Tab-separated table of C-alpha atoms in Angstrom:
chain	number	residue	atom	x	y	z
A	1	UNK	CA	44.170	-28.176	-24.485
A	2	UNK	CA	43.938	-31.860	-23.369
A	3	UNK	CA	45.791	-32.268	-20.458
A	4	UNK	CA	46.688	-36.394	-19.937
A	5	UNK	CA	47.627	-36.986	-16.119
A	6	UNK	CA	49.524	-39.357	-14.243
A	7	UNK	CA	47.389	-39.722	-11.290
A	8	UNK	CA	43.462	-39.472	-11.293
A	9	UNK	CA	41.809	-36.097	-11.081
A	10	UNK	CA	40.969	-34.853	-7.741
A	11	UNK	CA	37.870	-32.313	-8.072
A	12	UNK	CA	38.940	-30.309	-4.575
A	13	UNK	CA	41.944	-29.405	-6.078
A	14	UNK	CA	41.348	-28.863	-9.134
A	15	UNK	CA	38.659	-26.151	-8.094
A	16	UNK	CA	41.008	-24.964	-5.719
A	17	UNK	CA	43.625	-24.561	-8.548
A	18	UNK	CA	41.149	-22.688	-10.594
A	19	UNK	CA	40.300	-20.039	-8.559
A	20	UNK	CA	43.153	-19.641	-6.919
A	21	UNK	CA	45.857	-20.070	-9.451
A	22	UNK	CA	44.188	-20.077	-13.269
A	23	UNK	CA	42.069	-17.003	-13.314
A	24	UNK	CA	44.211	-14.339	-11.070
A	25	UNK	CA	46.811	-15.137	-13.903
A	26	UNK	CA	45.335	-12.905	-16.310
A	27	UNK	CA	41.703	-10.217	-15.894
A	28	UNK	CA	39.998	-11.692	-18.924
A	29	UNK	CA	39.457	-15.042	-17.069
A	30	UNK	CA	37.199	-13.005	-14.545
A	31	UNK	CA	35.564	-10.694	-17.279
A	32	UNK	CA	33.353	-10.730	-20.708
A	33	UNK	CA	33.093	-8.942	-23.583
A	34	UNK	CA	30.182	-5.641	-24.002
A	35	UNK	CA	29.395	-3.562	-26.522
A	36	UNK	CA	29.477	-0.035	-25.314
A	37	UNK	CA	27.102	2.772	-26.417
A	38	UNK	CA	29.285	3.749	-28.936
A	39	UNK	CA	29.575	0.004	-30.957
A	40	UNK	CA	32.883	-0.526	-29.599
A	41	UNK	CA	33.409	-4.270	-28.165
A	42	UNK	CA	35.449	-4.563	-24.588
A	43	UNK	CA	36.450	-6.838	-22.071
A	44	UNK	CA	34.618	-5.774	-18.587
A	45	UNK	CA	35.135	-7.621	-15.277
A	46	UNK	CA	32.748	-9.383	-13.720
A	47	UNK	CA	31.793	-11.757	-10.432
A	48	UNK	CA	33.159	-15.507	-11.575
A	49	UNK	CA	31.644	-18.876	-10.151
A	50	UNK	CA	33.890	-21.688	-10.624
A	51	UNK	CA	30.907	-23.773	-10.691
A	52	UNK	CA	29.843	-22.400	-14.074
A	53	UNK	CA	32.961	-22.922	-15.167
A	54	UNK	CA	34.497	-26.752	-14.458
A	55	UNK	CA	32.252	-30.161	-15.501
A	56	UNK	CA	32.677	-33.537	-14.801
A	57	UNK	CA	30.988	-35.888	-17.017
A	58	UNK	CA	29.706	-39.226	-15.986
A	59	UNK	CA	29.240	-42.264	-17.669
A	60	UNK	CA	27.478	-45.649	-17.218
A	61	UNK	CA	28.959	-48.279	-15.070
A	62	UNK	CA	28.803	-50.755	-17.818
A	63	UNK	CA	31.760	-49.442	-19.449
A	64	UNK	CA	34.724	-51.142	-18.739
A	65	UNK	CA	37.354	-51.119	-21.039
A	66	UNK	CA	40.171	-48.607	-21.187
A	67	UNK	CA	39.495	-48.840	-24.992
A	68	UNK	CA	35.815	-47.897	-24.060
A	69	UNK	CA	37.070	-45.117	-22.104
A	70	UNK	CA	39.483	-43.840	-25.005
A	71	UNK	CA	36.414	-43.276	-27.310
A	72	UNK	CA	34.586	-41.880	-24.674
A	73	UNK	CA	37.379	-39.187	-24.230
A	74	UNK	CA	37.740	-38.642	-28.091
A	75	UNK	CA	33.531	-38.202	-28.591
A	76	UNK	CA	33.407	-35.676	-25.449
A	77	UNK	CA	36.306	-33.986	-26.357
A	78	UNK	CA	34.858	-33.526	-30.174
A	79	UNK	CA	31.303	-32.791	-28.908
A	80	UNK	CA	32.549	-29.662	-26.378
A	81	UNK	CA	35.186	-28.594	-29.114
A	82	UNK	CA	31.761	-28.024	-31.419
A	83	UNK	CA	29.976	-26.311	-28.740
A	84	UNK	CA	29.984	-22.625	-28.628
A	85	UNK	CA	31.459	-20.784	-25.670
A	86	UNK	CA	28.543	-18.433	-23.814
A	87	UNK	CA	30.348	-15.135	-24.784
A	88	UNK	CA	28.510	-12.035	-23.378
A	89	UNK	CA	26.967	-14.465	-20.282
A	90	UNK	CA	30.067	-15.444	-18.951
A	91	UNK	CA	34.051	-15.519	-19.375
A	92	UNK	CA	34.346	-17.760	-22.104
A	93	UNK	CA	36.619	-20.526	-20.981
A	94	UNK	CA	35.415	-24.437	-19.516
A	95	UNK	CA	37.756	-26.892	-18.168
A	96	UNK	CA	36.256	-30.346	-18.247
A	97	UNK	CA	37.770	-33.169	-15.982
A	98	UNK	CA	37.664	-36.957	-17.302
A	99	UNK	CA	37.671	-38.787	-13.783
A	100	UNK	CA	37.927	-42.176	-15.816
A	101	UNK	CA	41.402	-44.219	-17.055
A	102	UNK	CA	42.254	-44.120	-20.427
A	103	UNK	CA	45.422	-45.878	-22.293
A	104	UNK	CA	47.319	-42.944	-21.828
A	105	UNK	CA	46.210	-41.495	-18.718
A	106	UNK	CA	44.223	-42.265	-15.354
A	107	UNK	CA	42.729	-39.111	-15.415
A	108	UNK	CA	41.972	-36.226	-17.993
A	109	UNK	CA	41.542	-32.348	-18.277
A	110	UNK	CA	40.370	-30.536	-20.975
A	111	UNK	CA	40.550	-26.672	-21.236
A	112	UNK	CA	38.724	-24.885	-23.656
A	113	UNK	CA	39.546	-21.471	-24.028
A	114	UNK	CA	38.540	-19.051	-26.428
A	115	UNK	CA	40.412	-17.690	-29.318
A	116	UNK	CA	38.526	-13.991	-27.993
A	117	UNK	CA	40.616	-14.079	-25.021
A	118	UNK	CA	44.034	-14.546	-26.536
A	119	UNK	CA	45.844	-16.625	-29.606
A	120	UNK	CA	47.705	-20.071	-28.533
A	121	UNK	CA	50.877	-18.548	-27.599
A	122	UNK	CA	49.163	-16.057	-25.081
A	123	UNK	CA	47.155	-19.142	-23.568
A	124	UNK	CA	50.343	-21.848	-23.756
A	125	UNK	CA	52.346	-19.115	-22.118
A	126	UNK	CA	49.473	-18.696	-19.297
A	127	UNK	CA	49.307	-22.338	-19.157
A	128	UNK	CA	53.260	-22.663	-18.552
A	129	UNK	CA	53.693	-19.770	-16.004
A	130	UNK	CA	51.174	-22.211	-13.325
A	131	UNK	CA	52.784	-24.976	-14.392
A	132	UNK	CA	55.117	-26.487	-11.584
A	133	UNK	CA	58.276	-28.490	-11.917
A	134	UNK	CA	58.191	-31.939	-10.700
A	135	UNK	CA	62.089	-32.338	-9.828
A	136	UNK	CA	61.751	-28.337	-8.413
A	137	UNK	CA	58.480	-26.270	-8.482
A	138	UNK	CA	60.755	-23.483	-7.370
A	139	UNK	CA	62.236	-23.311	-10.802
A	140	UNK	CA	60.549	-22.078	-14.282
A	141	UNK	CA	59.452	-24.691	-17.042
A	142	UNK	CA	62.480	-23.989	-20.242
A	143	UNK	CA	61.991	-25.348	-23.614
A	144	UNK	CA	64.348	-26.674	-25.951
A	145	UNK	CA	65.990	-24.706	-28.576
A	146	UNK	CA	66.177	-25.942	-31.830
A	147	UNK	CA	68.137	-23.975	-34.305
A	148	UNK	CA	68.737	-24.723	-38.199
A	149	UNK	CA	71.892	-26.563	-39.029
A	150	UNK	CA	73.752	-24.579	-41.222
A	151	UNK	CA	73.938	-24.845	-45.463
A	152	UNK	CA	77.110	-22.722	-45.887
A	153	UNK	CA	79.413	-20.431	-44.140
A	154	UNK	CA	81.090	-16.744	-44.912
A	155	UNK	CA	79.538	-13.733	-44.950
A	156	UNK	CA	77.697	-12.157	-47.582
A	157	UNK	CA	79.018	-10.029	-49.916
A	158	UNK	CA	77.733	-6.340	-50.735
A	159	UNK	CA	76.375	-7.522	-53.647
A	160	UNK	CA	74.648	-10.346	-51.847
A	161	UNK	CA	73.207	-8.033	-49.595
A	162	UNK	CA	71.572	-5.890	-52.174
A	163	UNK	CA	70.052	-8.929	-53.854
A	164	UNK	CA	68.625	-10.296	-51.027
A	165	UNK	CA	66.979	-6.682	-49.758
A	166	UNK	CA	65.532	-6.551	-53.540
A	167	UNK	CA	64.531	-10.189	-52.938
A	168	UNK	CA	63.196	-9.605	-49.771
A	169	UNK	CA	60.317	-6.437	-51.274
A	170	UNK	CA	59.548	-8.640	-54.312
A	171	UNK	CA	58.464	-11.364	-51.573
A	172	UNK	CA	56.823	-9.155	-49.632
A	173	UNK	CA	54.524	-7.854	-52.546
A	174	UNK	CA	53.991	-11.141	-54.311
A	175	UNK	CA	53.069	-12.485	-50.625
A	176	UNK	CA	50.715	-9.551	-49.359
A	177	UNK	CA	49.139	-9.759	-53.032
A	178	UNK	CA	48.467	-13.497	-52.085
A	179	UNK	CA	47.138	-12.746	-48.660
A	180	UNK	CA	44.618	-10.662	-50.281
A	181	UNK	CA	43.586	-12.396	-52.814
A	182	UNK	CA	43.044	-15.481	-50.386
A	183	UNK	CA	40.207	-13.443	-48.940
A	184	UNK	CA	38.529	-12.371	-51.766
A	185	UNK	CA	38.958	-14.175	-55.191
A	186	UNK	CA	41.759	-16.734	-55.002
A	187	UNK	CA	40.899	-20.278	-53.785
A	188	UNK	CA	41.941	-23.847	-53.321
A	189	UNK	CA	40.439	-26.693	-55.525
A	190	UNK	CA	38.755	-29.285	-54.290
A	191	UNK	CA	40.081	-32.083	-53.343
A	192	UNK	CA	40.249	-35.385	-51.092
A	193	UNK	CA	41.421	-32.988	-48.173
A	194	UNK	CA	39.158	-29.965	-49.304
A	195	UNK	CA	35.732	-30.490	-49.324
A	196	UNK	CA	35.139	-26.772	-49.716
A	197	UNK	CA	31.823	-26.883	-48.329
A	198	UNK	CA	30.240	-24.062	-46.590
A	199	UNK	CA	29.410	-24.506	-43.194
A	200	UNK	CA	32.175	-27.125	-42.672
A	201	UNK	CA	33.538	-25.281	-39.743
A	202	UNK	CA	29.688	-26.709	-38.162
A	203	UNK	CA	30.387	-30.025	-38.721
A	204	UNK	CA	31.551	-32.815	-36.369
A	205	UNK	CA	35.220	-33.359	-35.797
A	206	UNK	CA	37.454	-36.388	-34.988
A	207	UNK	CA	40.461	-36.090	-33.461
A	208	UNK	CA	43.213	-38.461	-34.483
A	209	UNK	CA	46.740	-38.825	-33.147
A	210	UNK	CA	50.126	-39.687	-33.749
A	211	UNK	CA	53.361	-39.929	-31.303
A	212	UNK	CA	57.036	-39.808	-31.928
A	213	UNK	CA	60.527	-38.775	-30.491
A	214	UNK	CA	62.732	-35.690	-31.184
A	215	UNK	CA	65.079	-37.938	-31.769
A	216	UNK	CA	63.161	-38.590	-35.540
A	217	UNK	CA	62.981	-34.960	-35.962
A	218	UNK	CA	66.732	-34.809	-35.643
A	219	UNK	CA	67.610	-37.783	-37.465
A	220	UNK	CA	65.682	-36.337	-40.786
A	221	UNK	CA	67.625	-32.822	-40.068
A	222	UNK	CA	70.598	-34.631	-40.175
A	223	UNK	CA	69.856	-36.310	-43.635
A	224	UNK	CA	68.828	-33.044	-44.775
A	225	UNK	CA	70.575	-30.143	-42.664
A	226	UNK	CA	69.419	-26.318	-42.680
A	227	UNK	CA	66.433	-27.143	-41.348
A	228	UNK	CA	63.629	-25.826	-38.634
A	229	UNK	CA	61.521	-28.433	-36.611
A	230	UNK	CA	58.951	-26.619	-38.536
A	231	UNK	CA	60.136	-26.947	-41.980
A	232	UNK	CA	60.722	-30.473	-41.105
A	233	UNK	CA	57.510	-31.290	-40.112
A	234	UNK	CA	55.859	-28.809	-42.855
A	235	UNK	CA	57.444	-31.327	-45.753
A	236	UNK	CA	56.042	-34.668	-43.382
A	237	UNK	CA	52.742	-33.514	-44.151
A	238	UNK	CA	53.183	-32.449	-47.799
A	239	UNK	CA	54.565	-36.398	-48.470
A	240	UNK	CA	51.969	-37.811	-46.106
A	241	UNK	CA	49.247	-35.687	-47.967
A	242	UNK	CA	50.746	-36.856	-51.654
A	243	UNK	CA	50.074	-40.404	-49.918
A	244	UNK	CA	46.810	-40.231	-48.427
A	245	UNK	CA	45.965	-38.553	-52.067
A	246	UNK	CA	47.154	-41.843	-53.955
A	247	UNK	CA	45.846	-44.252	-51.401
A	248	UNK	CA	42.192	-42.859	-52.139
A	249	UNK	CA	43.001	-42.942	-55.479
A	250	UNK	CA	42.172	-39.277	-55.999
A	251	UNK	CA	45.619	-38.397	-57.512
A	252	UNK	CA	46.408	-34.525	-58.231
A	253	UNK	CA	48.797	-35.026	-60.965
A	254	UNK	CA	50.256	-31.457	-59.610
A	255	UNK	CA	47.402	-29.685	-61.489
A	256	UNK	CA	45.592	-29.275	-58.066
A	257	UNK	CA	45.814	-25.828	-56.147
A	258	UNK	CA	46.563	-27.120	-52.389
A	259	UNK	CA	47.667	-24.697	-49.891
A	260	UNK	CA	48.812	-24.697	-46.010
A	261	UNK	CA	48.347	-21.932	-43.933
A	262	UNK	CA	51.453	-21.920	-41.331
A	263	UNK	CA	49.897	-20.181	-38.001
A	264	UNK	CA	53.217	-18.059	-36.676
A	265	UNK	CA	53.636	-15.693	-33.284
A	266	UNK	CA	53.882	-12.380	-34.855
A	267	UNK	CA	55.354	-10.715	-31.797
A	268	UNK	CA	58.942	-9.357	-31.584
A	269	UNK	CA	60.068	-10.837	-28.919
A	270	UNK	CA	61.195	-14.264	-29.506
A	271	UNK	CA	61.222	-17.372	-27.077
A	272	UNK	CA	58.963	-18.162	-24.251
A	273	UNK	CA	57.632	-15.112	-22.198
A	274	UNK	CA	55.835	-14.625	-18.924
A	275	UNK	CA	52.681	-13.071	-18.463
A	276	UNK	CA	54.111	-10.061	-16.560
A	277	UNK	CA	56.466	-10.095	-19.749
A	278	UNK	CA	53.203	-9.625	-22.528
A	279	UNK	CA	51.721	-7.696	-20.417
A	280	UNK	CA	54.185	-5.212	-19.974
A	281	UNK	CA	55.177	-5.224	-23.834
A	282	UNK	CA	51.505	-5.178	-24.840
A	283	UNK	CA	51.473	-7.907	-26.521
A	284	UNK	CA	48.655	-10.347	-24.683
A	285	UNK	CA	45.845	-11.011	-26.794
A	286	UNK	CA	45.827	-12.069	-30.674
A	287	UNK	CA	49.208	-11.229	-32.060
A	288	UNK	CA	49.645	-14.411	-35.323
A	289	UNK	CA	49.787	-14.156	-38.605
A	290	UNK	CA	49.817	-16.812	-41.194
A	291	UNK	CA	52.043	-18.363	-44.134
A	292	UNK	CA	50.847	-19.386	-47.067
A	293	UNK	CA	52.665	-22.486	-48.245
A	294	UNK	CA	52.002	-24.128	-51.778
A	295	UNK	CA	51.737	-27.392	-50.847
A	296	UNK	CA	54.422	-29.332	-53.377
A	297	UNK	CA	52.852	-31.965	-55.301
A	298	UNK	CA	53.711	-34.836	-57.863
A	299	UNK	CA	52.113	-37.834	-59.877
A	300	UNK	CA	51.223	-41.160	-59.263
A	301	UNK	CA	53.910	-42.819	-60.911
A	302	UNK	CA	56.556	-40.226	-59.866
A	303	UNK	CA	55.297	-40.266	-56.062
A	304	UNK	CA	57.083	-44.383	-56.296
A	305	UNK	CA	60.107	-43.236	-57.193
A	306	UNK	CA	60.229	-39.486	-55.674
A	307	UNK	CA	62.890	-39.503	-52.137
A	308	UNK	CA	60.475	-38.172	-49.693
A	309	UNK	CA	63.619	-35.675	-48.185
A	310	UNK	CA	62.695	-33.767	-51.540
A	311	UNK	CA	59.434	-32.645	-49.803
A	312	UNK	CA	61.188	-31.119	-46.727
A	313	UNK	CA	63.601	-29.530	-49.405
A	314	UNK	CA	61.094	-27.772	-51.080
A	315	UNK	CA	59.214	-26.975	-47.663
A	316	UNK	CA	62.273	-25.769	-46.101
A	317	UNK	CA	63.322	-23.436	-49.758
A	318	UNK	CA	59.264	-22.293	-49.254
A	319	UNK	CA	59.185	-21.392	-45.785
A	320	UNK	CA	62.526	-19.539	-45.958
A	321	UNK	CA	61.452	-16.958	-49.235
A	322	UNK	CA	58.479	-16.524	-47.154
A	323	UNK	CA	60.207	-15.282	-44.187
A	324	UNK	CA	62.652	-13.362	-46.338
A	325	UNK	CA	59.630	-11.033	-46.502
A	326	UNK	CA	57.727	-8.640	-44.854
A	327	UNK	CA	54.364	-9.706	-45.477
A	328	UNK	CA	54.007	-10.909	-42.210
A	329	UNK	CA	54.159	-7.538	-40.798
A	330	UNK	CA	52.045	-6.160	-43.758
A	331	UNK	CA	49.290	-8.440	-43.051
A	332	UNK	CA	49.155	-8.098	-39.868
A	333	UNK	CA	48.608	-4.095	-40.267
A	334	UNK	CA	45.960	-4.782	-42.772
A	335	UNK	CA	43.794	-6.684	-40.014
A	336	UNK	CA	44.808	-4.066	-37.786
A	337	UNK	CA	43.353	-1.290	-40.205
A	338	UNK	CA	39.938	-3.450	-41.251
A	339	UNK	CA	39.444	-3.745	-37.249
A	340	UNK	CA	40.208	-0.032	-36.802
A	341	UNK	CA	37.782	0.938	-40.047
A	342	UNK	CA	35.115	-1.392	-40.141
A	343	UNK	CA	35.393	-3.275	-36.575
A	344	UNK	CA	36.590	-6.549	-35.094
A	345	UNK	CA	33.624	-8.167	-36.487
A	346	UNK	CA	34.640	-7.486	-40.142
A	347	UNK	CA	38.419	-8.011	-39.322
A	348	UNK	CA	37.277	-11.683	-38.109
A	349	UNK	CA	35.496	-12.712	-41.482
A	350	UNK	CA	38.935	-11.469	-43.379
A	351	UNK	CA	40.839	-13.963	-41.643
A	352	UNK	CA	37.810	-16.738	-41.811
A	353	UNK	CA	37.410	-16.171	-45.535
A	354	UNK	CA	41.652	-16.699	-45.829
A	355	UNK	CA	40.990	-19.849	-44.134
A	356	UNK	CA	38.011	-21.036	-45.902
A	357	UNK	CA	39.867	-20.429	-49.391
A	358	UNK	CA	42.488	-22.650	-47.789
A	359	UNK	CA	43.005	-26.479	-47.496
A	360	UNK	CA	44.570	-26.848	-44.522
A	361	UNK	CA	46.406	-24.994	-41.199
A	362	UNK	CA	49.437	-26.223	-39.410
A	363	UNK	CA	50.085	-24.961	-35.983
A	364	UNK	CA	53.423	-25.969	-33.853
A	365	UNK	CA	54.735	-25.045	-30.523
A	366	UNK	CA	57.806	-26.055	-28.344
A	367	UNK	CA	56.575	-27.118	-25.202
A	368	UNK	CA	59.021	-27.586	-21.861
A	369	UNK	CA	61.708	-29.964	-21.444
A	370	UNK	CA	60.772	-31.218	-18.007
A	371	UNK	CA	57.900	-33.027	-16.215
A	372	UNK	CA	54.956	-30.342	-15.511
A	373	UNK	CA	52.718	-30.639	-12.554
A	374	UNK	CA	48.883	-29.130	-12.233
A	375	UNK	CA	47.504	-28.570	-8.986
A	376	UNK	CA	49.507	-31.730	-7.924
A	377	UNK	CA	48.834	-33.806	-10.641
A	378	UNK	CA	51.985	-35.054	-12.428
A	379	UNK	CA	51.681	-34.541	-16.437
A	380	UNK	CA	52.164	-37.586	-18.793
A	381	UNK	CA	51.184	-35.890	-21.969
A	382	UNK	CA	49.167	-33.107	-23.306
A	383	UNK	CA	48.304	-31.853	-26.826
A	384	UNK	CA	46.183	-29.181	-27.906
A	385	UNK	CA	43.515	-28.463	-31.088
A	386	UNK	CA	41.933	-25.637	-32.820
A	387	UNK	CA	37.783	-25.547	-33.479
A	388	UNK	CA	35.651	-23.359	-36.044
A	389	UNK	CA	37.764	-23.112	-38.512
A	390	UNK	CA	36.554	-23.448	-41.747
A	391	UNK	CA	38.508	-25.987	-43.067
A	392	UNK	CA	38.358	-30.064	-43.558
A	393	UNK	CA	41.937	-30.355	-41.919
A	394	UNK	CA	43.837	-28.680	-39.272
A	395	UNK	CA	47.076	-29.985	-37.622
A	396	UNK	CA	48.515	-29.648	-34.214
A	397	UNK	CA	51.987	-30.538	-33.307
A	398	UNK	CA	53.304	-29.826	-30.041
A	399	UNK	CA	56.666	-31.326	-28.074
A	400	UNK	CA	56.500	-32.718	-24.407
A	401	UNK	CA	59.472	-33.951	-23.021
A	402	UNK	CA	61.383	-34.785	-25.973
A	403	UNK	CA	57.962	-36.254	-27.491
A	404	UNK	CA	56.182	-34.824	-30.371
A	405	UNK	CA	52.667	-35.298	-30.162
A	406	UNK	CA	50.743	-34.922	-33.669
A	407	UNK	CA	47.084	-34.336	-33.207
A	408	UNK	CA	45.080	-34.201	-36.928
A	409	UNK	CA	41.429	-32.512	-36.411
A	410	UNK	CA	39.386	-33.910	-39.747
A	411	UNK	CA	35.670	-34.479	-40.342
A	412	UNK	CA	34.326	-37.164	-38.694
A	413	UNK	CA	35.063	-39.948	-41.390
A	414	UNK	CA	37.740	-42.531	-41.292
A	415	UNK	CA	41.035	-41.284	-42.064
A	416	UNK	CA	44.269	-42.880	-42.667
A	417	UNK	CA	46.261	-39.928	-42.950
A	418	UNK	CA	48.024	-40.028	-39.845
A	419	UNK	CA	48.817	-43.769	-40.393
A	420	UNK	CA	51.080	-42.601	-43.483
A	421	UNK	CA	52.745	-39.824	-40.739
A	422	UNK	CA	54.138	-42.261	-38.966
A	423	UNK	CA	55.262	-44.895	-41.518
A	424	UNK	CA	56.864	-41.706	-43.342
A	425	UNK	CA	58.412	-40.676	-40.045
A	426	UNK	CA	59.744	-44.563	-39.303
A	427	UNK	CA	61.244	-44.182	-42.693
């Protein structure tokens, strides 16, 4: 998570804020991961030194520039995204603090946290709980709630009811079948967006960004209605992929296989929880599962004259028969089983291999309402991405103060892919 702060970082308290504050929040910030005699991986607590865990890079004094500054944020930030945590030496989590003004910020942190010691809604939830207010630390960070406007109203009748249970097991077989196919024998084509090189999880990353208001999001649920923020922004990237497609001039024509996996909190509880919350419910730790969303595509020549609300349409009509299933659950036993069976190792290169055969991962979360404050530095912005994952194109999307804040991880080649977010978001 990049952290972009209103006031330039101040290394006492920072370090102070670590140790006491970050890593009492949670044991597996003070501990790292053994294989017992018996080949069985766990977490065991150890003696922490907060000087192995928190950098602060320097740079020459010849830079100047806040430009200068901005790349030198975006090149660290790639470079210690690529770097391997030490897992088995020490707990695997850095935090990094940019002392130096950027456009955005006057100073920077950067936590990197590994995926071993919990998925992003475990760590975002960790993150918020320390969090203070600005206007009152007293009082607990809330998010917005976004709900889906509406299509219809009445109830549904007994008939309805038994289609839509017999709807709901023919989705959850045709989308288990899919999941497991994904892993073994089904994949993507190649495309502009797919290199489907091995290895590609290796190479270097650029990190690109794009900003815009709620108040978008809203307007294009308006236009549309019955929609999700992430249904919405599901069908932004479909059009802005169809785009970047015909502005390289590598045109699908629909015949290419392109699909989105759609990174959802597989817990039951719903809503923001508190660490003494998960903890209690057992559900700290990796609890996601993924969505696998055909990517809608069209010509060329129909692209010119296609309304661009027909891709959230047909994301919103996708994402809805994929939640009127229970594959979600399904697949989320099946990695439970392979981990049980064959160990956490094999479990691991199931879901790798999903994402490999993939083209690209969206993953969204609804951050607070208010202005946050770390270790008494006010918080302008902050966004997050995902590293190691096998695939050419990964997006983050995260809100902040009515402010959505669209971060695209890509290889590091010039892309204008977020440039046709935005116009498509203007629109």
């Amino acid at each position: 998570m990049v952290i972009e702060l209103e006031s330039p970082v101040e290394k006492s308290k920072m370090v102070e804020f670590l140790s006491q504050v970050f890593i009492p929040i949670n044991d597996r910030f003070s501990s790292i991961i053994i294989t017992d005699e018996k080949g069985v991986q766990r977490w065991k607590k150890v003696e922490i030194s907060i000087e192995d865990h928190i950098f602060f890079p320097t740079f020459p004094s010849s830079v100047q520039t806040l430009e200068d500054y901005d790349s030198l944020l975006d090149t660290y930030v790639s470079k210690i995204a690529m770097e391997p945590t030490s897992e088995g030496l020490r707990p695997p989590w850095e935090v990094h603090g940019f002392m130096y003004p950027t456009s955005n910020a006057k100073g920077t942190v950067v936590f990197k946290l590994s995926h071993a010691i919990g998925d992003g809604y475990s760590l975002m939830s960790a993150l918020f709980t320390i969090y203070k207010r600005e206007d009152d630390p007293s009082l607990p960070v809330t998010l917005p709630e976004f709900k889906p406007r509406p299509i219809g109203g009445g109830g549904l009748t007994r008939w309805s009811r038994m289609r839509s249970f017999v709807s709901m097991w023919v989705n959850t077989i045709r989308d288990s079948g899919l999941s497991l196919l994904q892993a073994t024998l089904l994949e993507d084509d190649k495309t502009v967006i797919r290199s489907g090189k091995v290895g590609v999880e290796f190479e270097p990353i650029s990190i690109s960004s794009v900003t815009f208001s709620l108040d978008q999001i809203r307007h294009i649920q308006d236009k549309v209605g019955g929609t999700t923020v992430t249904e919405v922004m599901t069908g932004v990237i479909s059009y802005a992929i169809q785009l970047y497609v015909q502005r390289t001039g590598q045109v699908s024509n629909g015949a290419a296989r392109m699909t989105a996996l759609v990174v959802v909190n597989a817990r039951m509880l719903r809503g923001f929880k508190s660490i003494a919350e998960m903890l209690k419910a057992h559900i700290w730790g990796n609890h996601f599962s993924l969505l696998h969303v055909a990517l809608p595509s069209t010509s060329c020549e129909d692209l010119n004259n296609f309304d661009p609300l027909e891709f959230i349409i047909k994301a919103r009509d996708e994402l809805r028969r994929k939640r009127n299933s229970l594959s979600l659950y399904f697949t989320s036993r099946i990695w439970n089983i392979i981990s049980s069976i064959k160990g956490r190792e094999v479990a691991a290169g199931y879901v790798h291999a999903i994402f490999k055969n993939t083209s690209i991962s969206i993953s969204s979360l609804i951050g607070p309402s208010q202005k946050m404050v770390i270790a008494d530095h006010p918080i302008s912005s902050f966004y997050y991405t995902v590293a190691g994952v096998p695939q050419s194109l990964i997006f983050t999307i995260v809100s902040y103060m009515g402010v959505i804040h669209f971060r695209l991880a890509v290889l590091a080649r010039p892309c204008q892919l977020e440039m046709d977010i935005y116009i498509y978001t203007l629109g």
